[in-house]
CSV table of C-alpha atoms and ligand atoms in Angstrom, one decimal:
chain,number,residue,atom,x,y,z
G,1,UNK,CA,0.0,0.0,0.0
G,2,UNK,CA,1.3,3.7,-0.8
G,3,UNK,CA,1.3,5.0,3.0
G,4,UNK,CA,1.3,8.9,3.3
G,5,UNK,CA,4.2,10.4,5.3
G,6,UNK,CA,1.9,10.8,8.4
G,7,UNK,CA,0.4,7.1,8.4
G,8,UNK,CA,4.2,5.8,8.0
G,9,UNK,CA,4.8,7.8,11.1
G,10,UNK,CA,1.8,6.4,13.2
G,11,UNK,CA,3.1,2.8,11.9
G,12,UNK,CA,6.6,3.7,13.4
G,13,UNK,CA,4.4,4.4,16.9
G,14,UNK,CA,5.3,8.1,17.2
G,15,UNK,CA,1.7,8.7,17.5
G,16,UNK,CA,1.6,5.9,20.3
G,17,UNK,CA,1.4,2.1,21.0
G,18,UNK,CA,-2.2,2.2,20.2
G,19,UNK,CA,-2.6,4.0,16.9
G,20,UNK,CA,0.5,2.1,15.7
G,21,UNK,CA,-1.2,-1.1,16.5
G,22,UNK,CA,-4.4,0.5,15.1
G,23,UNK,CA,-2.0,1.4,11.8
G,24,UNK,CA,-0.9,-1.9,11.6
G,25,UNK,CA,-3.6,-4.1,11.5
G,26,UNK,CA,-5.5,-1.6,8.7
G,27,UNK,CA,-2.6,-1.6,6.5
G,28,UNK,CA,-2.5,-5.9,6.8
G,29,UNK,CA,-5.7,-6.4,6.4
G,30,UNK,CA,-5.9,-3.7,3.7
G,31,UNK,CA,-2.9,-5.4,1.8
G,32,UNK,CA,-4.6,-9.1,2.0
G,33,UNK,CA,-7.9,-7.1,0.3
G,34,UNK,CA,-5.6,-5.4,-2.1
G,35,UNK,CA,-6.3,-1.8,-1.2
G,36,UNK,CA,-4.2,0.3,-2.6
G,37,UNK,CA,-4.1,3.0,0.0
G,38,UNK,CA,-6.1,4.0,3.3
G,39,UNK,CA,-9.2,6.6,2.7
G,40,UNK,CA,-10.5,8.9,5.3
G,41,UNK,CA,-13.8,8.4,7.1
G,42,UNK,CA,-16.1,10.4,8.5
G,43,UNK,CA,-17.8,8.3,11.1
G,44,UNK,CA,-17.6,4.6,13.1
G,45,UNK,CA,-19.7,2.4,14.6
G,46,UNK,CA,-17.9,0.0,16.2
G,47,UNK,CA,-19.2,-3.8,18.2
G,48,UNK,CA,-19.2,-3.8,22.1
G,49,UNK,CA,-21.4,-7.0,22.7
G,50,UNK,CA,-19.3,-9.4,25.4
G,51,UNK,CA,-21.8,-12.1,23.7
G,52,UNK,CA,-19.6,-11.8,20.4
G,53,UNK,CA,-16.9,-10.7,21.4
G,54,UNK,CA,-16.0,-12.5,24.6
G,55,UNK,CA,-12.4,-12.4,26.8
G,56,UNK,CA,-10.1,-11.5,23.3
G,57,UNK,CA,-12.6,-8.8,22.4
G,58,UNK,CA,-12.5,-7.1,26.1
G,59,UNK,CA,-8.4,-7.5,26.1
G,60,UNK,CA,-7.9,-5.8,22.4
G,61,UNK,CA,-10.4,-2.5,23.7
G,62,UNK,CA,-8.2,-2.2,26.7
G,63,UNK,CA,-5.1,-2.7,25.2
G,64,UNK,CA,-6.1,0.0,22.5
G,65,UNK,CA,-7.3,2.3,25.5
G,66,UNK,CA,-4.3,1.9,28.1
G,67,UNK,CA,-2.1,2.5,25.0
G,68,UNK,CA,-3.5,5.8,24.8
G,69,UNK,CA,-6.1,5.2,21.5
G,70,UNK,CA,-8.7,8.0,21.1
G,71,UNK,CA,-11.2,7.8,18.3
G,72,UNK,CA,-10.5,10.6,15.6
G,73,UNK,CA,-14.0,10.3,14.5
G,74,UNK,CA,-16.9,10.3,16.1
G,75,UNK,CA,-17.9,6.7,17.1
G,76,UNK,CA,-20.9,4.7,18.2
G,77,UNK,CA,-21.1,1.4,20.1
G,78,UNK,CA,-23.9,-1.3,18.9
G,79,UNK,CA,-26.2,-3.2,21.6
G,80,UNK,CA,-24.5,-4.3,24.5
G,81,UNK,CA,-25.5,-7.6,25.9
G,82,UNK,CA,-26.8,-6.6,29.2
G,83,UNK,CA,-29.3,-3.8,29.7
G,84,UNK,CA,-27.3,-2.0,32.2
G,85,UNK,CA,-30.0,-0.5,34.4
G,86,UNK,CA,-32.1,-3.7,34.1
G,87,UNK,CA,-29.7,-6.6,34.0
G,88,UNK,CA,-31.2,-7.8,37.9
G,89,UNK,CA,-34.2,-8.4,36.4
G,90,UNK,CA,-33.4,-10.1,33.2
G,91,UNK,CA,-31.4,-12.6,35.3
G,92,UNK,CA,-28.0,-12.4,34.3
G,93,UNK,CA,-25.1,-13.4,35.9
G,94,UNK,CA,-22.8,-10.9,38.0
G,95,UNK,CA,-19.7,-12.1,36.9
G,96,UNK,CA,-21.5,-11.6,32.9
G,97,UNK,CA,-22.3,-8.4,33.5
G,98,UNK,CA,-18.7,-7.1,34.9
G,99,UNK,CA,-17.4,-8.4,31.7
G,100,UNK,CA,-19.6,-6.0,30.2
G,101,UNK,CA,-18.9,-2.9,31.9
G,102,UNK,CA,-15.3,-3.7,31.1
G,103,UNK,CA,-15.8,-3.8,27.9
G,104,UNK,CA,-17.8,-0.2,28.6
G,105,UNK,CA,-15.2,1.2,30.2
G,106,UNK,CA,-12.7,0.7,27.8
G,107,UNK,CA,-15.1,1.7,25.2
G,108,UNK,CA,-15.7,5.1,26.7
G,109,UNK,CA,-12.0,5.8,27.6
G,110,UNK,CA,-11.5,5.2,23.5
G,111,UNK,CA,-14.1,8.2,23.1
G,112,UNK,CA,-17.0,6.0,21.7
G,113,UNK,CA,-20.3,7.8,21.9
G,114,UNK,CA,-22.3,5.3,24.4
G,115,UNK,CA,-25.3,4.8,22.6
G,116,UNK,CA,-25.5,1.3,23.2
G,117,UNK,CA,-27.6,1.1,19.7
G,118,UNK,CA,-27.8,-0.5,16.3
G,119,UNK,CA,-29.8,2.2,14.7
G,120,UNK,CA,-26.9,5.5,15.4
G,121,UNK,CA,-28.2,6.2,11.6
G,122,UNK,CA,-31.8,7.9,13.3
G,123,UNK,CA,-30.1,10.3,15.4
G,124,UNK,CA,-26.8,10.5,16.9
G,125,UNK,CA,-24.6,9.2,14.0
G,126,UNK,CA,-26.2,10.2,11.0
G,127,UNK,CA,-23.7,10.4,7.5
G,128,UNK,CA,-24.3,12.2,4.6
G,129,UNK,CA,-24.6,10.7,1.0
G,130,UNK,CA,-21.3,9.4,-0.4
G,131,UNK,CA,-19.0,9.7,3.0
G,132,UNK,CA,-17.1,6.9,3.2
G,133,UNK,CA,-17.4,5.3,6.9
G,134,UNK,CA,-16.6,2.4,8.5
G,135,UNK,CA,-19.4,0.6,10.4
G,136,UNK,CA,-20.1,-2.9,11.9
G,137,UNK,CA,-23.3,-4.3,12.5
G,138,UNK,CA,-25.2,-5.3,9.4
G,139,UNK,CA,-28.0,-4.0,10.0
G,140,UNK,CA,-26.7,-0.6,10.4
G,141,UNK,CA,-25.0,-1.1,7.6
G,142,UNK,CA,-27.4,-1.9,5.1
G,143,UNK,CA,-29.3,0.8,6.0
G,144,UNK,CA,-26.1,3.5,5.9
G,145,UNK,CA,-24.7,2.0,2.3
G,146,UNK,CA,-28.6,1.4,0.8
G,147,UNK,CA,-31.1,4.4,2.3
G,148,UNK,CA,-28.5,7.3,3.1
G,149,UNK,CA,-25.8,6.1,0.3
G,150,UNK,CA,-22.9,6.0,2.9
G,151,UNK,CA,-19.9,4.1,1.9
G,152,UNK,CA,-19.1,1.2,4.2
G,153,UNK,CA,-17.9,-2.9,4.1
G,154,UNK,CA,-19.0,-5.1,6.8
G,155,UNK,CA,-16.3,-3.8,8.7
G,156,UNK,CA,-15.2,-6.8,11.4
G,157,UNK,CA,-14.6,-6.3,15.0
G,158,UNK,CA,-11.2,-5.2,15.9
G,159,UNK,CA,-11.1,-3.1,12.2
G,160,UNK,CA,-13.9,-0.8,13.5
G,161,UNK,CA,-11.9,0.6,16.2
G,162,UNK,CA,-8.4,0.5,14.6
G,163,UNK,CA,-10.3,2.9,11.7
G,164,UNK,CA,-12.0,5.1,14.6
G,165,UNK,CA,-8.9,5.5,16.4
G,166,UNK,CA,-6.9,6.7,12.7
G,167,UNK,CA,-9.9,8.1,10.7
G,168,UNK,CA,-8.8,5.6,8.2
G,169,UNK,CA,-9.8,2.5,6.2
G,170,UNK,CA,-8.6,0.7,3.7
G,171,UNK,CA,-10.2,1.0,0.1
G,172,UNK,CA,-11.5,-1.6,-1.1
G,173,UNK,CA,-15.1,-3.3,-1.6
G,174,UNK,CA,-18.0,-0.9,-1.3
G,175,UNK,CA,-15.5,2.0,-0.9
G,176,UNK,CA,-15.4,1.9,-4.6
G,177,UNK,CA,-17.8,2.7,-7.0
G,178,UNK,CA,-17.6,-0.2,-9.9
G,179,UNK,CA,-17.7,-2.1,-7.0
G,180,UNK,CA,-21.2,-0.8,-5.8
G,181,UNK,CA,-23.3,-1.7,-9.1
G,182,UNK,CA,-26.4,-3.9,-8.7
G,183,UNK,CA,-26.1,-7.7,-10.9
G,184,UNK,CA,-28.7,-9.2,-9.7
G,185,UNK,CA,-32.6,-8.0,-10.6
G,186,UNK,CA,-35.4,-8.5,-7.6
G,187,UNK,CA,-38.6,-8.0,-9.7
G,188,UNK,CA,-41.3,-8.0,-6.9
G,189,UNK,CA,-44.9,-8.5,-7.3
G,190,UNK,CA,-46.5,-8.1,-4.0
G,191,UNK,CA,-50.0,-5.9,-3.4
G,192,UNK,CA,-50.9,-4.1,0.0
G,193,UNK,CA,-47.3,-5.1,1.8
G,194,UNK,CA,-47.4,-5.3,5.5
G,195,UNK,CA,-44.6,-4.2,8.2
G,196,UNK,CA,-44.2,-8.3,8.3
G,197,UNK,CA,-43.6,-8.2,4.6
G,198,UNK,CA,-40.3,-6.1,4.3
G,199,UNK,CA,-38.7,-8.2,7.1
G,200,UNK,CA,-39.7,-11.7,4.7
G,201,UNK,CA,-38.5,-10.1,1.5
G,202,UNK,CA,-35.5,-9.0,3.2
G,203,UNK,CA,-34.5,-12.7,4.0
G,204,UNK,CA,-35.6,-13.9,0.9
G,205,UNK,CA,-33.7,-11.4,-1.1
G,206,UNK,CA,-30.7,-11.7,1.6
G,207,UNK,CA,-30.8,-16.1,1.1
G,208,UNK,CA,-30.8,-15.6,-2.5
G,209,UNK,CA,-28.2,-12.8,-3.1
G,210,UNK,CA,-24.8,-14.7,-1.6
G,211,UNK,CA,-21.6,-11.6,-2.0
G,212,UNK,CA,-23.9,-9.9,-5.1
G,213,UNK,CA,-25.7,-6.7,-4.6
G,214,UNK,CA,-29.4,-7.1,-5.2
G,215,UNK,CA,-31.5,-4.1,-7.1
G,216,UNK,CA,-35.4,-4.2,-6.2
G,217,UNK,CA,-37.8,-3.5,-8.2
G,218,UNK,CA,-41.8,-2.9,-7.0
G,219,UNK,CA,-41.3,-1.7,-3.6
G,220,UNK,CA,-44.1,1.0,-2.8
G,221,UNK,CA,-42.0,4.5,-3.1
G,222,UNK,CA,-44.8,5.4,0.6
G,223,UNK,CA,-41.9,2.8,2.6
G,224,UNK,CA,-41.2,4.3,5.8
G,225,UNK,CA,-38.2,4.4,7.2
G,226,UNK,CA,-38.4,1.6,9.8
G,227,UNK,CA,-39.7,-0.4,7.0
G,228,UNK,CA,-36.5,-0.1,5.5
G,229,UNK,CA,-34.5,-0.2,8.6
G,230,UNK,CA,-36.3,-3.7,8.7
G,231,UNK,CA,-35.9,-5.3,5.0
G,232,UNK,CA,-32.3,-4.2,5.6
G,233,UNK,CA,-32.0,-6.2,8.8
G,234,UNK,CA,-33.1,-8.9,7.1
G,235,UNK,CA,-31.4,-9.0,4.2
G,236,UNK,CA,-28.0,-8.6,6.1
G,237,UNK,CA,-28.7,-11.8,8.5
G,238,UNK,CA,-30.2,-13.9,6.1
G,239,UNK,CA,-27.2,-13.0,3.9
G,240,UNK,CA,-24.3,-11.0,3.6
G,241,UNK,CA,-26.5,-7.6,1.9
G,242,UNK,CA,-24.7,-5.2,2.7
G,243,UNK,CA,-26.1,-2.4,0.1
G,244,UNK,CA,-29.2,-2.9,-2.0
G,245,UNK,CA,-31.2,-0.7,-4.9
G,246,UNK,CA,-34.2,-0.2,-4.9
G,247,UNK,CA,-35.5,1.1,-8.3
G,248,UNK,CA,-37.3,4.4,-7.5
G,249,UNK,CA,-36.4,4.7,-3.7
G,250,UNK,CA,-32.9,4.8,-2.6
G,251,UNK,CA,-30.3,6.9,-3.7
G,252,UNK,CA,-28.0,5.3,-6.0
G,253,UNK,CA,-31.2,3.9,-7.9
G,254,UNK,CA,-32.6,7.4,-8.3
G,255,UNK,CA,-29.2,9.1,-9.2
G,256,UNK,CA,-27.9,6.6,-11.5
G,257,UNK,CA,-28.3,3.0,-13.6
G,258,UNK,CA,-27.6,0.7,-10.1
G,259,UNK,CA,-26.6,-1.8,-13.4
G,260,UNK,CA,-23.8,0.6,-14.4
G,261,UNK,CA,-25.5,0.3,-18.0
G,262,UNK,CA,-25.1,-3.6,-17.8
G,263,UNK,CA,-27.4,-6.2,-17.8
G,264,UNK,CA,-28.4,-8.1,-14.7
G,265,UNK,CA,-27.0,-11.2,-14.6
G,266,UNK,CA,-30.1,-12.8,-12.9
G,267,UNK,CA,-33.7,-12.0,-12.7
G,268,UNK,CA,-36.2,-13.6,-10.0
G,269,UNK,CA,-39.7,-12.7,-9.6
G,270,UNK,CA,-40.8,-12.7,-5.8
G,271,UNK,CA,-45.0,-13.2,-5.4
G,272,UNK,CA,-47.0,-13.5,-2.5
G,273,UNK,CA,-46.1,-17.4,-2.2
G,274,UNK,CA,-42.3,-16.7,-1.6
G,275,UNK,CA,-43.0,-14.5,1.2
G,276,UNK,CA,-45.7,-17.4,2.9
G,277,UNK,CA,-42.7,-20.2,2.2
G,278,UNK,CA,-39.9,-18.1,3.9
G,279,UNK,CA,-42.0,-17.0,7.2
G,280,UNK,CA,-42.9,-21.4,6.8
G,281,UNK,CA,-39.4,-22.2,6.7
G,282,UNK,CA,-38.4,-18.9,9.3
G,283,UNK,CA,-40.8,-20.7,11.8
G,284,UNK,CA,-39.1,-23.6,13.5
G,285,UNK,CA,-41.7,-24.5,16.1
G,286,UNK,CA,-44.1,-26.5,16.7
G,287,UNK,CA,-47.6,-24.5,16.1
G,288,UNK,CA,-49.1,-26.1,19.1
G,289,UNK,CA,-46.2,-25.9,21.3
G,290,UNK,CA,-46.3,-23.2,24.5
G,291,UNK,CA,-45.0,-19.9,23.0
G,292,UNK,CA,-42.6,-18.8,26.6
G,293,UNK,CA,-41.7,-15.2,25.2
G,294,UNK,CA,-42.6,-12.9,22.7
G,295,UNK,CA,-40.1,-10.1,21.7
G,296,UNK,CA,-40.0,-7.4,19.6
G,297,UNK,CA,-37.8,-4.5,19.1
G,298,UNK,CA,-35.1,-6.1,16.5
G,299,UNK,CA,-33.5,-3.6,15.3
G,300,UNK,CA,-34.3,-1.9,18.4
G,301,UNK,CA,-37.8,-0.1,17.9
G,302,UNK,CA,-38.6,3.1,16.8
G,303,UNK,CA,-40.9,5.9,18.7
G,304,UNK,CA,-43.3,5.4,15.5
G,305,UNK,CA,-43.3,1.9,16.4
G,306,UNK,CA,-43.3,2.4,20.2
G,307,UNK,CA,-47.0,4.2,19.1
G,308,UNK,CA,-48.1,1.7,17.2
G,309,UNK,CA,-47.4,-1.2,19.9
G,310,UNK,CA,-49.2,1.3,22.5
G,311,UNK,CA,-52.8,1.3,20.0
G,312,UNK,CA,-52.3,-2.2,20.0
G,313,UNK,CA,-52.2,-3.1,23.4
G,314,UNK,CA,-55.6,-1.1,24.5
G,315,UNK,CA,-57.4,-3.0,26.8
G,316,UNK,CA,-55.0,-5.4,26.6
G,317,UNK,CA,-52.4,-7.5,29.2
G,318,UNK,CA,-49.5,-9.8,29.2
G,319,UNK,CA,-50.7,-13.3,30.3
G,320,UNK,CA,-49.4,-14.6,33.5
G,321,UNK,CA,-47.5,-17.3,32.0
G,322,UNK,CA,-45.8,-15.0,29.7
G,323,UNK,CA,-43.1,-13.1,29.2
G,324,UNK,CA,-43.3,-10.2,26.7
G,325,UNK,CA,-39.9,-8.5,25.8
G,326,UNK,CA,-39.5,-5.5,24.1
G,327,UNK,CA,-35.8,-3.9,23.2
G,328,UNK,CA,-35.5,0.1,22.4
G,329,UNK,CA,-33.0,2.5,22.5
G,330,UNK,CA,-32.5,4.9,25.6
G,331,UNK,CA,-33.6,8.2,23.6
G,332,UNK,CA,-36.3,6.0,22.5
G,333,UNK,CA,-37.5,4.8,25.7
G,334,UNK,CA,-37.2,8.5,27.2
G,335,UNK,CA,-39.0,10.0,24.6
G,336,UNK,CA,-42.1,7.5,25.2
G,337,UNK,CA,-41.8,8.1,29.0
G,338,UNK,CA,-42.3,11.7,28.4
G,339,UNK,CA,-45.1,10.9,25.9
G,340,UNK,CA,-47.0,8.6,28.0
G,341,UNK,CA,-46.5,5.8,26.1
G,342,UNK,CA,-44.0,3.7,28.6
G,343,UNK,CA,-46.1,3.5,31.9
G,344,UNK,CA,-49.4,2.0,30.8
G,345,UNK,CA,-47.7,-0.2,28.9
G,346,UNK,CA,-45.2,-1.2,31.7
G,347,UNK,CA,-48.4,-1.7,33.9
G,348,UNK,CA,-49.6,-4.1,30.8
G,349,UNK,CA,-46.9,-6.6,31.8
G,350,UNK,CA,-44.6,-5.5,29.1
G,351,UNK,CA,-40.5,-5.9,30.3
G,352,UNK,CA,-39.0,-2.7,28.4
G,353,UNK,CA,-35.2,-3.4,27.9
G,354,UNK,CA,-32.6,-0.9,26.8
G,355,UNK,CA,-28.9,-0.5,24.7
G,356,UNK,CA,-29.0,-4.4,24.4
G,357,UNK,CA,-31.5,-7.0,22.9
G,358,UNK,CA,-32.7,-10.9,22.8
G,359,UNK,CA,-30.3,-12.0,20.4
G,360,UNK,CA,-27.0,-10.6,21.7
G,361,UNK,CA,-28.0,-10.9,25.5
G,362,UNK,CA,-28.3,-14.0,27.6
G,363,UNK,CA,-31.2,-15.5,27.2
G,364,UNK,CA,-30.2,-18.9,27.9
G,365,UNK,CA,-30.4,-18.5,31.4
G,366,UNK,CA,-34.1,-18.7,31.2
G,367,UNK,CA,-34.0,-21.9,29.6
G,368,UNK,CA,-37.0,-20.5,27.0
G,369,UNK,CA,-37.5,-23.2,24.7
G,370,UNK,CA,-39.9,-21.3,21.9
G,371,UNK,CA,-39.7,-17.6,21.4
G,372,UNK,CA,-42.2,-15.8,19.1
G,373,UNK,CA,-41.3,-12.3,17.3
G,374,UNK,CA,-42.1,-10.6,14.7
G,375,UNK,CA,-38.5,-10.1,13.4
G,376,UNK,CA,-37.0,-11.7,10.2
G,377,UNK,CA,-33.3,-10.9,11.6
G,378,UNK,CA,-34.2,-12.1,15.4
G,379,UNK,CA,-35.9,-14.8,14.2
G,380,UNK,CA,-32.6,-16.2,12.2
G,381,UNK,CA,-30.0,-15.6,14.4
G,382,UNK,CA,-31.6,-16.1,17.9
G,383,UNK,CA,-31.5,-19.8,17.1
G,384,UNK,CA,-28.3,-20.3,16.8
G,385,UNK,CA,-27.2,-18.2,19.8
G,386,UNK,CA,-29.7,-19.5,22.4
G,387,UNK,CA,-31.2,-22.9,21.0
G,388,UNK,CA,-34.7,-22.0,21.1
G,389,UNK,CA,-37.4,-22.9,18.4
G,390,UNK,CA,-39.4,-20.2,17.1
G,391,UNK,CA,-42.9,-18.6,15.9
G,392,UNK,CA,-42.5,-15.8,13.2
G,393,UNK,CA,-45.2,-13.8,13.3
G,394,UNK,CA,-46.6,-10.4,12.6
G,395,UNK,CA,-46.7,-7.3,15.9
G,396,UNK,CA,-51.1,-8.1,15.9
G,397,UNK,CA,-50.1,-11.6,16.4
G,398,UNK,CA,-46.9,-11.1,18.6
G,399,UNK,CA,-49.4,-9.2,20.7
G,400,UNK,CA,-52.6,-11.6,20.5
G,401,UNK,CA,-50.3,-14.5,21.8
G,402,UNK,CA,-48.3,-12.7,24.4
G,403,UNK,CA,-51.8,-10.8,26.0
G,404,UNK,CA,-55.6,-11.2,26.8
G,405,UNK,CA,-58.0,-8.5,27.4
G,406,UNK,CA,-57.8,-6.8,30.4
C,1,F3S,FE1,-30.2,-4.7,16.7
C,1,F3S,FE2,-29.9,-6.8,18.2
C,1,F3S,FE3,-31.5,-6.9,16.2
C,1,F3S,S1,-28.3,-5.5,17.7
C,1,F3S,S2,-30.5,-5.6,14.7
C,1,F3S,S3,-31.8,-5.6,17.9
C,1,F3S,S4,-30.0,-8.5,16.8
């Protein structure tokens, strides 16, 4: 890689042991990807989550803090894996938890904005169209590359700091633009889509997309915002989507042929009976089995969907012998406190969690066997973390099995 004098100079650890660490592993990993030279960014969003990133993960943020690392950039911090106000009540383990607020403290000594969230795109890290970043969690990254036109890769854990402590990353991937044309064509046929809908297609177009970039044709152009936040989210876990087109919508599909004047090199027409045979094959548990929890909040909900939840749940209460789970951010869960939305539904029954969620926390120690929710991306991954079978459904039927009238 062509180094500028200053990056040399960090390598040679005259900025400190923890930028030339930092240095070093971007310029290796940026060599083994080809990259020519390193790019500035304009923001991070780094991992945080002991439940990923276990002992290694807390002993590379301190070593990068004690040696004096100080993100250049500013820098948000996805889920963590215990709620930290409410970790008592969800059960989990003292020593689990210290972990944790190791991992926070180093964190916060690096300068990482605590938001404890995998939405930082909705308020406190918002980029601007064609900024190069460097973000992990996929989610968050479909949604930066796809809705706002941000340029990011899947960034890994360990890179995401090293290129919030420089203000560097490699170039390669999605940092350039051949590299961000659409090959394969999404033609969808699908009347009156429901909030349930986007998080289906999402897999399905994430399952069948492998390392190509899908473009999408026949999503309404009245998608909301959390809609998107949610096909994204289920796109990136179902595969590895990391950007997607679609025709009419996002910005590099309005601006410009997302072919790059080619041809697509596949086309595959989605219909109302792919969507039924995904949430069919998404739903691993027995219909008649007990449902023991139902959550929602993955990617961690919205106020527009905090509102919605709240018209649902009129008259309504969690059942004794369930548990109803629902994951928000802090600002999210402040602003419906102040709106009035929080307490009645508190009183419902409903456990509110915050900064961390079902699928990254541990669950296990509630020895749940079937979980219902009515997300796409939970609904994939929570499996595999926590061994549970599970009900896809939509919020109306999340709600209808997790409450009765009351
Ligand atoms: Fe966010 Fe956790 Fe889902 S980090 S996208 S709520 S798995």
């Amino acid at each position: 890689m062509i180094l500028t004098d200053e990056e040399k100079a960090y390598l040679e650890g005259s900025h400190g042991e923890a930028n030339r660490l930092a240095m070093e592993l971007l310029v290796s990993l940026g060599e083994s990807f080809g990259a020519e030279r390193l790019i500035p960014i304009a923001s991070a969003h780094i991992l945080g989550h002991y439940g990923s990133l276990h002992q290694a993960g807390i002993d590379f943020l301190e070593k990068l803090a004690e040696g004096g690392g100080e993100c250049r950039v500013p820098t948000t911090v996805d889920p963590s894996s215990v709620d930290f106000e409410r970790w008592k009540q969800f059960k989990i383990p003292e020593e689990y938890v210290e972990k944790q607020k190791r991992l926070q403290i180093a964190v916060e000594k690096l300068g990482v904005i605590p938001t404890w969230s995998c939405t930082p795109y909705l308020s406190i890290n918002v980029p601007r169209y064609g900024q190069n970043i460097a973000w992990a969690e996929s989610s968050a990254i479909a949604y930066a590359n796809s809705v706002i036109g941000a340029r990011t890769n899947r960034t890994p854990f360990g890179l995401d700091i090293c290129a919030a402590i420089t203000g560097k990353i490699p170039e390669f991937g999605l940092y350039i633009e051949e590299n961000r044309r659409g090959s394969l064509l999404f033609d969808v046929k699908i009347d009156d889509f429901s909030d349930l809908d986007y998080h289906t297609l999402g897999a399905i177009i994430g399952s069948r997309s492998g390392a190509d970039i899908p473009v999408i044709k026949g999503i309404p152009a009245n998608i909301t915002n959390d809609q998107l936040k949610c096909f994204g989210a289920g796109a990136g876990s179902a595969g590895s989507v990391a950007l997607y087109h679609a025709l009419g919508i996002t910005p590099e599909a309005r601006l410009k042929d997302p072919f790059g004047g080619k041809k697509p090199e596949e086309v595959f027409a989605i219909g109302r009976k792919d969507l039924q045979k995904m949430e069919d094959q998404i739903s691993t548990a027995d219909p008649n089995a007990r449902v023991h929890m139902v959550t929602l909040g993955c990617p961690l909900l919205s106020t527009e969907e905090l509102k919605a939840i709240f018209r649902k749940m009129q008259k309504r209460k969690v059942r004794k012998d369930m548990y109803f789970w629902i994951y928000l951010t802090k600002e999210t869960y402040d602003i419906g406190k102040a709106l009035g939305l929080i307490d009645p539904l508190e009183k419902a029954g409903i456990w509110f969690s915050t900064q961390t969620c079902a699928t990254i926390s541990p669950v296990k120690v509630w020895g749940f066997s079937h979980v219902m929710t009515n997300s796409a991306k939970c609904a994939l991954v929570v499996p595999s973390e926590h061994d549970v079978k599970i009900t896809y459904r939509d919020t109306d039927g999340c709600i209808i099995t997790a409450t009765e009238p009351g």
